[in-house]
Amino acid sequence: MAKHIGLIYAGGTIGMRKTGQGYAPMTEFGSMLAASLHDESGAIPRYTLHEYAMPIDSTNATPADWQRIGRDIAGRYEDYDGFVVLHGTDTMAYTAAALSFMLQGLRKPVILTGSQIPLGEVRSDALQNIVTALQLAACGTLSEVALYFNQRLLRGNRTTKISAQRFQAFDSPNYPSLAEAGIGIRINQAALLPAANRENFELPEYAGGRILSFRATPGMPLQAVQALLDLQPQALILECYGAGNLPDNDPALLDMLTRANDAGIVLLACSQALHGEVALGAYATGSGLARAGVVGCGDMTFEAIYTKLHHLFALGLAADAVKLAMRRDIAGELSGGADL
Ligand code: ASP
């Protein structure tokens, strides 16, 4: 039977129009989209559009927006063979990662896409992205949250936005493409998550997460780290150098991290480098972090770490359980396991 795709329009440049203040979401996007997708050849899968009444610039997205999309998909799950979510590029990688944690055990695809130039403008990349995302959603072999952009299908929780200018806006630095779309579409079967036996959706209340981050810079003021810890976050993500290194020439930093860890704040180390993974024992400047209780995040993207933390705390997990879960792969976001 012909596949039927649920197409959710949440906002983003794809549906924007120029205003006096710059691009802003337009509300009558649905009719423009229907006209653009008009096709009698049968090449474009059947879809039903669910247009949000208030489409947003994804810069304004919050965990509540991830939750809304996740719950919408879960609520309509039986109605469709797959889903395409039209979303702004700025925080698409966050939404994709969050959806992968909410919609575990998928047996059909959820594909996010958007564009760098609005639909309807000359040289727009929107139509290509939407049409291919719809075709991928209907292809019958995918069963995970993915992001399609400029000829590549990437695992959603492995993506990061790498360009504000190029059509190639996203990359998946530590995981291969799930598919490449040229004249034909080539699926990389070996890279796909296997279809689950049954869905295992987790859709907790996302309000109230307190996850902060700190980016290391040469000569950084340590009071800034302490100021963040004084806000008593549930977790602080330390964006370290290279393999997970922070300066160790002033014991004050490790002291404050040790105290924070003892007080139950979950401390994570990720790398500012795009490729590779955190190995806290590789350098003396990193092994002190491990002793202070900081958890290395392996090869997860920042977006995956941030959304995973929101998800785990929303489930009500205590700090120790969150630390354990951060070192385990939940939805294909982490290769192997992360070190301590
Ligand atoms: N600011 C826009 C958004 O994220 C950018 C885009 O869609 O490309 O909604």
XYZ file of N, CA and C in Angstrom, residues 108 153 161 202 216 230-231 271 273 276-277 285 290 303 317 321 335:
51
model
N 9.563 3.220 12.581
C 9.377 4.002 11.356
C 10.253 5.244 11.467
N 21.686 12.071 4.506
C 20.856 11.713 5.653
C 21.796 11.324 6.787
N 25.315 21.670 13.611
C 25.279 22.663 12.528
C 26.696 23.188 12.317
N 9.654 7.451 25.676
C 9.754 8.082 27.007
C 9.452 9.552 26.800
N 35.917 26.327 27.899
C 37.267 26.692 28.337
C 37.923 27.610 27.308
N 27.497 28.045 41.399
C 26.674 28.664 42.451
C 25.199 28.720 42.061
N 24.920 28.608 40.767
C 23.515 28.587 40.325
C 22.866 27.225 40.601
N 34.460 17.718 24.205
C 35.601 18.353 23.541
C 35.140 19.478 22.630
N 36.807 20.074 20.091
C 37.158 19.570 18.760
C 35.941 18.863 18.165
N 36.504 13.064 17.027
C 37.236 12.330 18.052
C 36.458 12.219 19.341
N 37.109 11.639 20.317
C 36.378 11.401 21.558
C 37.176 11.845 22.782
N 46.420 16.796 32.282
C 45.437 17.875 32.416
C 43.998 17.360 32.341
N 38.935 13.442 35.898
C 38.338 12.147 36.248
C 38.356 11.969 37.772
N 25.262 18.697 21.394
C 23.792 18.699 21.346
C 23.226 17.416 21.957
N 15.819 10.746 37.224
C 16.998 10.009 37.681
C 17.837 10.854 38.641
N 22.736 7.903 38.830
C 22.110 7.174 37.719
C 22.292 7.950 36.410
N 29.508 5.973 20.558
C 30.202 4.763 20.117
C 30.814 4.081 21.326
